[in-house]
Amino acid sequence: MVETCCGIDVHQKTIVCCILDGPLDTNRPKKVQKTFGTRTNELRQALEWLNAHNVTDVFMESTGQYWLPVFNIFTEGDFQIILANPQRIKNVPGRKTDIKDAEWIAQLGRCGLIQTSYIPEPEVLALRLMTRRRLSYIQKRTQAKNELHNILQRANIKLTGYLSDIFSKTGQSLLQLFINGEALTLETVSACLHGRVKASPEDILAAMDGKLSPVDRQLLDDSLDEYRFYTTKIEQIEKAIAQYILKYFPDTYALLMEIPGIKEQSAAVILGEIGPDVEAFQTVGHLSSWAGVSPGSNESAGKSTHARTTKGNKYLKIVLVASGGMAGRSKDPAFSALYHRMAARGSKMKAIVACAHKLLRIIYKVLSDRVHYETKKALGLRQQPKSIDSL
């Protein structure tokens, strides 16, 4: 229980503050409310107002990105700041106002019913921003590739049936012929073929026989430029991520790379989302639930029904599922045994999620105890092969 606390309802232009002050044995504490703007000078005025009322704890919900500037200014104060998940502090419906929301947050915080959200250190937050930007670049590049494929299919150009990668050096050279409006002949097509293209120039020429309008050529040029632009951006940010990790987290990065299924970019995302340690998570179960790989529960009247995995950090969950799938299909017995045992029950996706859950438990152990990955310990006692002496 907190005697003097403040609940803050955060918006883009304003924040609504509600202070509850009074002894713990009363259910009617003194209430003081005030609204401030979100510009820097206005937030500093709010900080002075909180210090003047001797506030010891401040509670606010993580509303989009709007809480970040408030948090950056309020960290200069002498009070404790607790960031809450909006989903877990929802008020009952009806008669909803900004003032009542702030008062509700203050009441929950005063009674100790708000669980602290994980706020990473500045070095970890910077890495998180870079890895998430890299994912954004990849998604935009994929969108450009899909748009280019749609243009070719609409024009009845069947290059994708004869080239394994339309964006290879050969594919881009052939696409440039369409963009430039050059005449398609065996000579021009043969000059564009590079590497080990199995299809003959005659087949490629026949596949390029379509109907492209001037608008399609323009859109094709735009999509190809967009693909090249984001490819360059991805290479640049991956280089920046590698240099940043070697500067701040070289030892932790090396420990993560020893775990099966974890590659360079996967280790970077794990460091950016979890951090170099797991002190913010009490147990491995808390981390699994936060990542969204814990099995859910759905029970009523003593009967358990099908339950999906919980919602969690989508960036970390994507990496864990991808790495878990690679680890399950690898030669490492700790993961391959689990994957084949779960897949034999009829669901390969459940097997991959199980491997992702096991992978996260190993990551928790590695980061908490600073130990190297060992296959024997990862197998567990029941899965380890028995020796002849024990038989």
mmCIF file of C-alpha atoms in Angstrom:
data_model
loop_
_atom_site.group_PDB
_atom_site.id
_atom_site.type_symbol
_atom_site.label_atom_id
_atom_site.label_comp_id
_atom_site.label_asym_id
_atom_site.label_seq_id
_atom_site.Cartn_x
_atom_site.Cartn_y
_atom_site.Cartn_z
ATOM 1 C CA MET A 1 0.000 0.000 0.000
ATOM 2 C CA VAL A 2 1.169 3.515 -0.835
ATOM 3 C CA GLU A 3 0.199 6.610 1.156
ATOM 4 C CA THR A 4 0.935 9.269 -1.481
ATOM 5 C CA CYS A 5 0.751 8.214 -5.110
ATOM 6 C CA CYS A 6 -0.299 9.613 -8.465
ATOM 7 C CA GLY A 7 -2.128 8.005 -11.374
ATOM 8 C CA ILE A 8 -1.560 9.463 -14.838
ATOM 9 C CA ASP A 9 -3.799 9.052 -17.868
ATOM 10 C CA VAL A 10 -1.509 9.692 -20.873
ATOM 11 C CA HIS A 11 -2.631 11.170 -24.193
ATOM 12 C CA GLN A 12 -0.878 12.734 -27.161
ATOM 13 C CA LYS A 13 -1.377 16.378 -26.148
ATOM 14 C CA THR A 14 -2.266 16.167 -22.456
ATOM 15 C CA ILE A 15 -1.740 14.100 -19.333
ATOM 16 C CA VAL A 16 -4.274 13.955 -16.509
ATOM 17 C CA CYS A 17 -2.756 13.505 -13.026
ATOM 18 C CA CYS A 18 -4.654 12.400 -9.919
ATOM 19 C CA ILE A 19 -2.896 12.360 -6.523
ATOM 20 C CA LEU A 20 -4.273 10.273 -3.654
ATOM 21 C CA ASP A 21 -2.846 11.205 -0.268
ATOM 22 C CA GLY A 22 -3.846 9.861 3.109
ATOM 23 C CA PRO A 23 -3.135 7.233 5.793
ATOM 24 C CA LEU A 24 -3.450 3.592 4.838
ATOM 25 C CA ASP A 25 -6.249 2.910 7.323
ATOM 26 C CA THR A 26 -8.711 5.148 5.470
ATOM 27 C CA ASN A 27 -10.616 4.435 2.284
ATOM 28 C CA ARG A 28 -11.168 8.129 1.534
ATOM 29 C CA PRO A 29 -7.759 9.674 0.830
ATOM 30 C CA LYS A 30 -7.365 13.298 -0.175
ATOM 31 C CA LYS A 31 -7.699 13.700 -3.945
ATOM 32 C CA VAL A 32 -5.917 16.351 -6.051
ATOM 33 C CA GLN A 33 -6.285 16.466 -9.839
ATOM 34 C CA LYS A 34 -4.659 18.570 -12.535
ATOM 35 C CA THR A 35 -4.133 18.451 -16.308
ATOM 36 C CA PHE A 36 -0.829 19.290 -18.025
ATOM 37 C CA GLY A 37 0.360 19.479 -21.604
ATOM 38 C CA THR A 38 2.964 17.123 -23.061
ATOM 39 C CA ARG A 39 5.524 19.665 -24.239
ATOM 40 C CA THR A 40 8.839 19.554 -22.400
ATOM 41 C CA ASN A 41 8.308 22.712 -20.331
ATOM 42 C CA GLU A 42 4.785 21.580 -19.401
ATOM 43 C CA LEU A 43 6.028 18.159 -18.329
ATOM 44 C CA ARG A 44 8.653 19.827 -16.128
ATOM 45 C CA GLN A 45 5.866 21.836 -14.522
ATOM 46 C CA ALA A 46 4.065 18.559 -13.817
ATOM 47 C CA LEU A 47 7.283 17.179 -12.314
ATOM 48 C CA GLU A 48 7.566 20.165 -9.965
ATOM 49 C CA TRP A 49 3.882 19.779 -9.030
ATOM 50 C CA LEU A 50 4.410 16.117 -8.104
ATOM 51 C CA ASN A 51 7.502 16.916 -6.046
ATOM 52 C CA ALA A 52 5.620 19.692 -4.241
ATOM 53 C CA HIS A 53 2.977 17.173 -3.128
ATOM 54 C CA ASN A 54 5.668 14.692 -1.913
ATOM 55 C CA VAL A 55 4.525 11.930 -4.263
ATOM 56 C CA THR A 56 6.469 8.699 -3.741
ATOM 57 C CA ASP A 57 5.013 6.519 -6.515
ATOM 58 C CA VAL A 58 3.729 7.393 -9.982
ATOM 59 C CA PHE A 59 1.624 4.973 -12.040
ATOM 60 C CA MET A 60 0.826 5.359 -15.726
ATOM 61 C CA GLU A 61 -0.243 3.117 -18.561
ATOM 62 C CA SER A 62 1.887 2.404 -21.632
ATOM 63 C CA THR A 63 -0.254 4.153 -24.245
ATOM 64 C CA GLY A 64 1.471 3.666 -27.598
ATOM 65 C CA GLN A 65 4.599 5.817 -27.766
ATOM 66 C CA TYR A 66 3.040 8.693 -25.802
ATOM 67 C CA TRP A 67 4.365 7.454 -22.453
ATOM 68 C CA LEU A 68 8.027 7.689 -23.535
ATOM 69 C CA PRO A 69 8.466 11.501 -23.325
ATOM 70 C CA VAL A 70 6.600 11.528 -20.001
ATOM 71 C CA PHE A 71 8.836 8.773 -18.662
ATOM 72 C CA ASN A 72 12.022 10.496 -19.889
ATOM 73 C CA ILE A 73 11.180 13.717 -18.003
ATOM 74 C CA PHE A 74 9.764 12.083 -14.854
ATOM 75 C CA THR A 75 12.876 9.945 -14.336
ATOM 76 C CA GLU A 76 14.507 13.155 -13.072
ATOM 77 C CA GLY A 77 12.189 13.097 -10.033
ATOM 78 C CA ASP A 78 12.704 11.450 -6.648
ATOM 79 C CA PHE A 79 9.701 9.123 -6.943
ATOM 80 C CA GLN A 80 9.308 5.619 -8.336
ATOM 81 C CA ILE A 81 7.696 5.272 -11.763
ATOM 82 C CA ILE A 82 5.664 2.150 -12.553
ATOM 83 C CA LEU A 83 4.513 1.499 -16.107
ATOM 84 C CA ALA A 84 1.353 -0.607 -16.374
ATOM 85 C CA ASN A 85 -0.116 -2.717 -19.144
ATOM 86 C CA PRO A 86 -3.386 -1.020 -20.255
ATOM 87 C CA GLN A 87 -5.034 -4.406 -20.755
ATOM 88 C CA ARG A 88 -4.567 -5.310 -17.080
ATOM 89 C CA ILE A 89 -5.831 -2.085 -15.527
ATOM 90 C CA LYS A 90 -9.031 -1.560 -17.515
ATOM 91 C CA ASN A 91 -11.814 0.176 -15.645
ATOM 92 C CA VAL A 92 -15.360 -1.114 -15.587
ATOM 93 C CA PRO A 93 -17.384 0.222 -18.552
ATOM 94 C CA GLY A 94 -19.644 3.216 -18.195
ATOM 95 C CA ARG A 95 -19.023 6.847 -17.181
ATOM 96 C CA LYS A 96 -15.524 6.883 -18.611
ATOM 97 C CA THR A 97 -13.609 10.159 -18.451
ATOM 98 C CA ASP A 98 -9.931 11.062 -18.381
ATOM 99 C CA ILE A 99 -10.193 12.176 -14.746
ATOM 100 C CA LYS A 100 -11.862 8.933 -13.679
ATOM 101 C CA ASP A 101 -9.224 6.911 -15.562
ATOM 102 C CA ALA A 102 -6.425 8.717 -13.726
ATOM 103 C CA GLU A 103 -8.193 8.189 -10.399
ATOM 104 C CA TRP A 104 -8.718 4.492 -11.155
ATOM 105 C CA ILE A 105 -5.019 4.041 -11.943
ATOM 106 C CA ALA A 106 -4.111 5.815 -8.694
ATOM 107 C CA GLN A 107 -6.499 3.615 -6.677
ATOM 108 C CA LEU A 108 -5.053 0.430 -8.153
ATOM 109 C CA GLY A 109 -1.508 1.625 -7.522
ATOM 110 C CA ARG A 110 -2.320 2.692 -3.961
ATOM 111 C CA CYS A 111 -3.556 -0.835 -3.209
ATOM 112 C CA GLY A 112 -0.539 -2.480 -4.872
ATOM 113 C CA LEU A 113 -2.561 -4.028 -7.702
ATOM 114 C CA ILE A 114 -0.439 -2.767 -10.610
ATOM 115 C CA GLN A 115 2.288 -5.036 -11.903
ATOM 116 C CA THR A 116 5.427 -3.334 -13.195
ATOM 117 C CA SER A 117 6.113 -3.593 -16.919
ATOM 118 C CA TYR A 118 9.612 -4.335 -18.181
ATOM 119 C CA ILE A 119 11.493 -1.171 -19.190
ATOM 120 C CA PRO A 120 14.924 -1.954 -20.705
ATOM 121 C CA GLU A 121 18.115 -0.014 -20.163
ATOM 122 C CA PRO A 122 19.007 2.707 -22.716
ATOM 123 C CA GLU A 123 21.653 0.502 -24.393
ATOM 124 C CA VAL A 124 19.150 -2.339 -24.790
ATOM 125 C CA LEU A 125 16.442 0.032 -25.984
ATOM 126 C CA ALA A 126 18.733 1.380 -28.718
ATOM 127 C CA LEU A 127 19.430 -2.148 -29.952
ATOM 128 C CA ARG A 128 15.702 -2.917 -29.838
ATOM 129 C CA LEU A 129 14.943 0.089 -32.041
ATOM 130 C CA MET A 130 17.495 -1.043 -34.633
ATOM 131 C CA THR A 131 16.299 -4.652 -34.770
ATOM 132 C CA ARG A 132 12.673 -3.564 -35.081
ATOM 133 C CA ARG A 133 13.592 -1.124 -37.845
ATOM 134 C CA ARG A 134 15.353 -3.968 -39.664
ATOM 135 C CA LEU A 135 12.167 -6.041 -39.473
ATOM 136 C CA SER A 136 10.211 -3.083 -40.852
ATOM 137 C CA TYR A 137 12.622 -2.844 -43.800
ATOM 138 C CA ILE A 138 12.238 -6.560 -44.509
ATOM 139 C CA GLN A 139 8.452 -6.317 -44.489
ATOM 140 C CA LYS A 140 8.477 -3.336 -46.851
ATOM 141 C CA ARG A 141 10.896 -5.108 -49.195
ATOM 142 C CA THR A 142 8.626 -8.157 -49.212
ATOM 143 C CA GLN A 143 5.688 -5.922 -50.108
ATOM 144 C CA ALA A 144 7.668 -4.468 -53.032
ATOM 145 C CA LYS A 145 8.529 -7.985 -54.226
ATOM 146 C CA ASN A 146 4.901 -9.076 -54.075
ATOM 147 C CA GLU A 147 3.788 -6.016 -56.044
ATOM 148 C CA LEU A 148 6.362 -6.761 -58.729
ATOM 149 C CA HIS A 149 5.200 -10.376 -58.959
ATOM 150 C CA ASN A 150 1.605 -9.169 -59.355
ATOM 151 C CA ILE A 151 2.603 -6.945 -62.286
ATOM 152 C CA LEU A 152 4.308 -9.835 -64.075
ATOM 153 C CA GLN A 153 1.367 -12.162 -63.552
ATOM 154 C CA ARG A 154 -1.087 -9.518 -64.730
ATOM 155 C CA ALA A 155 0.965 -9.074 -67.921
ATOM 156 C CA ASN A 156 1.142 -12.882 -68.486
ATOM 157 C CA ILE A 157 4.937 -12.956 -68.056
ATOM 158 C CA LYS A 158 5.990 -16.352 -66.663
ATOM 159 C CA LEU A 159 9.599 -15.704 -65.659
ATOM 160 C CA THR A 160 9.048 -17.062 -62.165
ATOM 161 C CA GLY A 161 8.492 -20.530 -63.644
ATOM 162 C CA TYR A 162 12.003 -20.617 -65.141
ATOM 163 C CA LEU A 163 14.064 -18.621 -62.630
ATOM 164 C CA SER A 164 14.397 -19.737 -59.028
ATOM 165 C CA ASP A 165 14.832 -16.116 -57.914
ATOM 166 C CA ILE A 166 13.422 -13.312 -60.003
ATOM 167 C CA PHE A 167 15.524 -10.834 -57.988
ATOM 168 C CA SER A 168 18.854 -12.484 -58.746
ATOM 169 C CA LYS A 169 21.394 -10.826 -61.028
ATOM 170 C CA THR A 170 19.862 -12.556 -64.055
ATOM 171 C CA GLY A 171 16.310 -11.729 -63.022
ATOM 172 C CA GLN A 172 17.006 -8.041 -62.478
ATOM 173 C CA SER A 173 18.777 -7.792 -65.842
ATOM 174 C CA LEU A 174 15.754 -9.311 -67.578
ATOM 175 C CA LEU A 175 13.397 -7.005 -65.714
ATOM 176 C CA GLN A 176 15.492 -4.054 -66.832
ATOM 177 C CA LEU A 177 14.791 -5.030 -70.447
ATOM 178 C CA PHE A 178 11.079 -4.545 -69.786
ATOM 179 C CA ILE A 179 11.652 -1.230 -68.033
ATOM 180 C CA ASN A 180 13.870 0.147 -70.821
ATOM 181 C CA GLY A 181 11.434 -1.024 -73.509
ATOM 182 C CA GLU A 182 14.131 -2.882 -75.425
ATOM 183 C CA ALA A 183 13.327 -5.403 -78.133
ATOM 184 C CA LEU A 184 13.311 -8.961 -76.811
ATOM 185 C CA THR A 185 15.559 -11.200 -78.912
ATOM 186 C CA LEU A 186 17.684 -14.251 -78.266
ATOM 187 C CA GLU A 187 20.786 -12.036 -78.289
ATOM 188 C CA THR A 188 19.495 -9.561 -75.697
ATOM 189 C CA VAL A 189 18.117 -12.323 -73.483
ATOM 190 C CA SER A 190 21.317 -14.417 -73.685
ATOM 191 C CA ALA A 191 23.397 -11.380 -72.681
ATOM 192 C CA CYS A 192 21.411 -11.135 -69.433
ATOM 193 C CA LEU A 193 21.888 -14.748 -68.347
ATOM 194 C CA HIS A 194 24.392 -15.114 -65.500
ATOM 195 C CA GLY A 195 25.445 -17.965 -63.276
ATOM 196 C CA ARG A 196 23.849 -21.385 -63.440
ATOM 197 C CA VAL A 197 20.570 -20.742 -65.193
ATOM 198 C CA LYS A 198 19.169 -24.122 -66.206
ATOM 199 C CA ALA A 199 16.537 -22.774 -68.589
ATOM 200 C CA SER A 200 17.563 -22.170 -72.199
ATOM 201 C CA PRO A 201 17.429 -18.698 -73.796
ATOM 202 C CA GLU A 202 14.544 -19.892 -75.970
ATOM 203 C CA ASP A 203 12.469 -20.826 -72.911
ATOM 204 C CA ILE A 204 13.278 -17.534 -71.205
ATOM 205 C CA LEU A 205 12.304 -15.589 -74.328
ATOM 206 C CA ALA A 206 9.000 -17.461 -74.597
ATOM 207 C CA ALA A 207 8.274 -16.837 -70.910
ATOM 208 C CA MET A 208 8.878 -13.095 -71.394
ATOM 209 C CA ASP A 209 6.275 -12.863 -74.123
ATOM 210 C CA GLY A 210 3.504 -10.850 -72.500
ATOM 211 C CA LYS A 211 1.607 -7.597 -72.680
ATOM 212 C CA LEU A 212 3.030 -4.729 -70.650
ATOM 213 C CA SER A 213 1.389 -1.303 -70.797
ATOM 214 C CA PRO A 214 3.377 1.931 -70.255
ATOM 215 C CA VAL A 215 1.843 2.169 -66.772
ATOM 216 C CA ASP A 216 2.959 -1.380 -65.981
ATOM 217 C CA ARG A 217 6.516 -0.513 -67.027
ATOM 218 C CA GLN A 218 6.499 2.499 -64.735
ATOM 219 C CA LEU A 219 5.150 0.486 -61.809
ATOM 220 C CA LEU A 220 7.687 -2.252 -62.516
ATOM 221 C CA ASP A 221 10.481 0.306 -62.381
ATOM 222 C CA ASP A 222 9.156 1.724 -59.102
ATOM 223 C CA SER A 223 8.878 -1.712 -57.467
ATOM 224 C CA LEU A 224 12.387 -2.709 -58.534
ATOM 225 C CA ASP A 225 13.838 0.566 -57.248
ATOM 226 C CA GLU A 226 11.991 0.090 -53.968
ATOM 227 C CA TYR A 227 13.372 -3.451 -53.655
ATOM 228 C CA ARG A 228 16.940 -2.250 -54.247
ATOM 229 C CA PHE A 229 16.490 0.645 -51.819
ATOM 230 C CA TYR A 230 15.324 -1.549 -48.925
ATOM 231 C CA THR A 231 17.966 -4.179 -49.709
ATOM 232 C CA THR A 232 20.626 -1.482 -49.255
ATOM 233 C CA LYS A 233 18.969 -0.270 -46.058
ATOM 234 C CA ILE A 234 18.862 -3.804 -44.632
ATOM 235 C CA GLU A 235 22.564 -4.310 -45.332
ATOM 236 C CA GLN A 236 23.423 -0.992 -43.684
ATOM 237 C CA ILE A 237 21.387 -1.580 -40.531
ATOM 238 C CA GLU A 238 22.639 -5.155 -40.165
ATOM 239 C CA LYS A 239 26.195 -3.820 -40.245
ATOM 240 C CA ALA A 240 25.283 -1.195 -37.644
ATOM 241 C CA ILE A 241 23.653 -3.844 -35.410
ATOM 242 C CA ALA A 242 26.741 -6.062 -35.597
ATOM 243 C CA GLN A 243 29.041 -3.175 -34.619
ATOM 244 C CA TYR A 244 26.733 -2.109 -31.779
ATOM 245 C CA ILE A 245 26.596 -5.626 -30.306
ATOM 246 C CA LEU A 246 30.372 -6.031 -30.432
ATOM 247 C CA LYS A 247 30.668 -2.735 -28.561
ATOM 248 C CA TYR A 248 28.134 -3.339 -25.765
ATOM 249 C CA PHE A 249 27.217 -7.064 -25.560
ATOM 250 C CA PRO A 250 30.064 -9.180 -27.016
ATOM 251 C CA ASP A 251 30.138 -11.845 -24.275
ATOM 252 C CA THR A 252 26.369 -12.311 -24.052
ATOM 253 C CA TYR A 253 26.131 -12.454 -27.833
ATOM 254 C CA ALA A 254 28.747 -15.224 -27.945
ATOM 255 C CA LEU A 255 26.834 -17.269 -25.356
ATOM 256 C CA LEU A 256 23.588 -16.997 -27.325
ATOM 257 C CA MET A 257 25.279 -18.027 -30.568
ATOM 258 C CA GLU A 258 26.224 -21.374 -28.983
ATOM 259 C CA ILE A 259 22.557 -22.395 -28.658
ATOM 260 C CA PRO A 260 21.193 -24.473 -31.587
ATOM 261 C CA GLY A 261 18.901 -22.629 -33.978
ATOM 262 C CA ILE A 262 20.045 -19.130 -32.977
ATOM 263 C CA LYS A 263 21.799 -17.208 -35.745
ATOM 264 C CA GLU A 264 23.245 -13.697 -35.906
ATOM 265 C CA GLN A 265 20.052 -11.727 -36.387
ATOM 266 C CA SER A 266 18.073 -13.942 -33.997
ATOM 267 C CA ALA A 267 20.616 -13.335 -31.240
ATOM 268 C CA ALA A 268 20.419 -9.587 -31.922
ATOM 269 C CA VAL A 269 16.618 -9.596 -31.543
ATOM 270 C CA ILE A 270 16.804 -11.638 -28.329
ATOM 271 C CA LEU A 271 19.318 -9.183 -26.864
ATOM 272 C CA GLY A 272 17.204 -6.232 -27.964
ATOM 273 C CA GLU A 273 13.967 -7.574 -26.498
ATOM 274 C CA ILE A 274 15.151 -9.360 -23.315
ATOM 275 C CA GLY A 275 18.479 -7.656 -22.650
ATOM 276 C CA PRO A 276 21.797 -9.109 -21.506
ATOM 277 C CA ASP A 277 20.250 -10.400 -18.257
ATOM 278 C CA VAL A 278 16.884 -11.632 -17.005
ATOM 279 C CA GLU A 279 16.709 -9.778 -13.685
ATOM 280 C CA ALA A 280 13.406 -8.171 -14.689
ATOM 281 C CA PHE A 281 11.715 -11.598 -14.831
ATOM 282 C CA GLN A 282 11.253 -13.468 -11.560
ATOM 283 C CA THR A 283 11.095 -16.950 -13.099
ATOM 284 C CA VAL A 284 11.373 -18.581 -16.480
ATOM 285 C CA GLY A 285 7.580 -18.879 -16.438
ATOM 286 C CA HIS A 286 7.231 -15.100 -16.286
ATOM 287 C CA LEU A 287 9.585 -14.739 -19.258
ATOM 288 C CA SER A 288 7.738 -17.421 -21.246
ATOM 289 C CA SER A 289 4.413 -15.724 -20.625
ATOM 290 C CA TRP A 290 5.848 -12.325 -21.582
ATOM 291 C CA ALA A 291 7.248 -13.800 -24.814
ATOM 292 C CA GLY A 292 3.951 -15.488 -25.678
ATOM 293 C CA VAL A 293 5.160 -19.103 -25.916
ATOM 294 C CA SER A 294 3.515 -20.401 -22.750
ATOM 295 C CA PRO A 295 0.546 -22.745 -23.194
ATOM 296 C CA GLY A 296 -2.718 -21.066 -22.278
ATOM 297 C CA SER A 297 -5.358 -22.484 -19.943
ATOM 298 C CA ASN A 298 -9.083 -22.766 -20.616
ATOM 299 C CA GLU A 299 -10.963 -24.661 -17.920
ATOM 300 C CA SER A 300 -14.594 -24.491 -16.860
ATOM 301 C CA ALA A 301 -16.581 -26.798 -14.563
ATOM 302 C CA GLY A 302 -13.550 -29.009 -14.125
ATOM 303 C CA LYS A 303 -13.173 -29.614 -17.874
ATOM 304 C CA SER A 304 -10.132 -28.426 -19.788
ATOM 305 C CA THR A 305 -10.594 -27.438 -23.413
ATOM 306 C CA HIS A 306 -8.195 -26.466 -26.185
ATOM 307 C CA ALA A 307 -6.139 -23.359 -25.376
ATOM 308 C CA ARG A 308 -3.716 -21.495 -27.590
ATOM 309 C CA THR A 309 -0.467 -19.876 -26.595
ATOM 310 C CA THR A 310 -0.706 -16.566 -24.794
ATOM 311 C CA LYS A 311 -0.229 -13.214 -26.486
ATOM 312 C CA GLY A 312 3.155 -11.706 -25.851
ATOM 313 C CA ASN A 313 6.046 -9.820 -27.376
ATOM 314 C CA LYS A 314 5.462 -10.410 -31.099
ATOM 315 C CA TYR A 315 9.029 -9.528 -32.112
ATOM 316 C CA LEU A 316 10.538 -12.044 -29.704
ATOM 317 C CA LYS A 317 7.900 -14.667 -30.480
ATOM 318 C CA ILE A 318 8.623 -14.550 -34.232
ATOM 319 C CA VAL A 319 12.323 -15.140 -33.628
ATOM 320 C CA LEU A 320 11.752 -17.908 -31.080
ATOM 321 C CA VAL A 321 9.373 -19.822 -33.363
ATOM 322 C CA ALA A 322 11.747 -19.523 -36.335
ATOM 323 C CA SER A 323 14.779 -20.537 -34.251
ATOM 324 C CA GLY A 324 12.810 -23.328 -32.562
ATOM 325 C CA GLY A 325 11.908 -24.779 -35.943
ATOM 326 C CA MET A 326 15.556 -24.779 -37.038
ATOM 327 C CA ALA A 327 16.687 -26.282 -33.755
ATOM 328 C CA GLY A 328 14.030 -29.012 -33.922
ATOM 329 C CA ARG A 329 15.135 -30.035 -37.406
ATOM 330 C CA SER A 330 18.830 -29.915 -36.487
ATOM 331 C CA LYS A 331 21.024 -32.797 -35.345
ATOM 332 C CA ASP A 332 21.066 -31.616 -31.752
ATOM 333 C CA PRO A 333 19.421 -34.452 -29.758
ATOM 334 C CA ALA A 334 17.949 -32.128 -27.131
ATOM 335 C CA PHE A 335 15.701 -30.448 -29.698
ATOM 336 C CA SER A 336 15.349 -33.099 -32.394
ATOM 337 C CA ALA A 337 14.009 -35.652 -29.881
ATOM 338 C CA LEU A 338 11.392 -33.187 -28.646
ATOM 339 C CA TYR A 339 10.412 -32.133 -32.151
ATOM 340 C CA HIS A 340 9.946 -35.675 -33.512
ATOM 341 C CA ARG A 341 8.112 -36.788 -30.375
ATOM 342 C CA MET A 342 5.631 -33.903 -30.625
ATOM 343 C CA ALA A 343 5.327 -34.098 -34.418
ATOM 344 C CA ALA A 344 4.438 -37.795 -34.193
ATOM 345 C CA ARG A 345 1.267 -36.780 -32.365
ATOM 346 C CA GLY A 346 0.030 -35.103 -35.539
ATOM 347 C CA SER A 347 0.929 -31.391 -35.319
ATOM 348 C CA LYS A 348 4.274 -30.089 -36.530
ATOM 349 C CA MET A 349 3.393 -26.531 -35.544
ATOM 350 C CA LYS A 350 2.878 -27.607 -31.933
ATOM 351 C CA ALA A 351 6.267 -29.309 -32.094
ATOM 352 C CA ILE A 352 7.877 -26.077 -33.302
ATOM 353 C CA VAL A 353 6.225 -24.046 -30.518
ATOM 354 C CA ALA A 354 7.367 -26.645 -27.965
ATOM 355 C CA CYS A 355 10.928 -26.269 -29.268
ATOM 356 C CA ALA A 356 10.577 -22.479 -29.025
ATOM 357 C CA HIS A 357 9.453 -22.831 -25.399
ATOM 358 C CA LYS A 358 12.406 -25.103 -24.618
ATOM 359 C CA LEU A 359 14.724 -22.687 -26.408
ATOM 360 C CA LEU A 360 13.530 -19.805 -24.232
ATOM 361 C CA ARG A 361 14.059 -21.826 -21.045
ATOM 362 C CA ILE A 362 17.636 -22.494 -22.133
ATOM 363 C CA ILE A 363 18.130 -18.799 -22.931
ATOM 364 C CA TYR A 364 16.899 -17.927 -19.435
ATOM 365 C CA LYS A 365 19.411 -20.339 -17.887
ATOM 366 C CA VAL A 366 22.281 -19.093 -20.044
ATOM 367 C CA LEU A 367 21.590 -15.419 -19.330
ATOM 368 C CA SER A 368 20.888 -15.827 -15.614
ATOM 369 C CA ASP A 369 23.855 -18.076 -14.727
ATOM 370 C CA ARG A 370 26.264 -17.025 -17.513
ATOM 371 C CA VAL A 371 26.921 -20.625 -18.518
ATOM 372 C CA HIS A 372 27.671 -22.210 -21.879
ATOM 373 C CA TYR A 373 25.147 -24.384 -23.662
ATOM 374 C CA GLU A 374 25.556 -28.125 -23.040
ATOM 375 C CA THR A 375 23.555 -30.729 -24.942
ATOM 376 C CA LYS A 376 23.695 -33.210 -22.064
ATOM 377 C CA LYS A 377 22.068 -30.798 -19.631
ATOM 378 C CA ALA A 378 19.538 -29.682 -22.245
ATOM 379 C CA LEU A 379 18.403 -33.278 -22.750
ATOM 380 C CA GLY A 380 17.319 -33.687 -19.134
ATOM 381 C CA LEU A 381 17.673 -36.766 -16.977
ATOM 382 C CA ARG A 382 14.825 -38.722 -18.570
ATOM 383 C CA GLN A 383 16.120 -38.250 -22.124
ATOM 384 C CA GLN A 384 19.776 -38.999 -21.445
ATOM 385 C CA PRO A 385 20.975 -42.416 -22.668
ATOM 386 C CA LYS A 386 21.545 -44.906 -19.869
ATOM 387 C CA SER A 387 25.038 -46.305 -19.364
ATOM 388 C CA ILE A 388 25.853 -50.031 -19.305
ATOM 389 C CA ASP A 389 26.799 -49.883 -15.612
ATOM 390 C CA SER A 390 23.360 -48.594 -14.658
ATOM 391 C CA LEU A 391 21.758 -51.504 -16.527
#
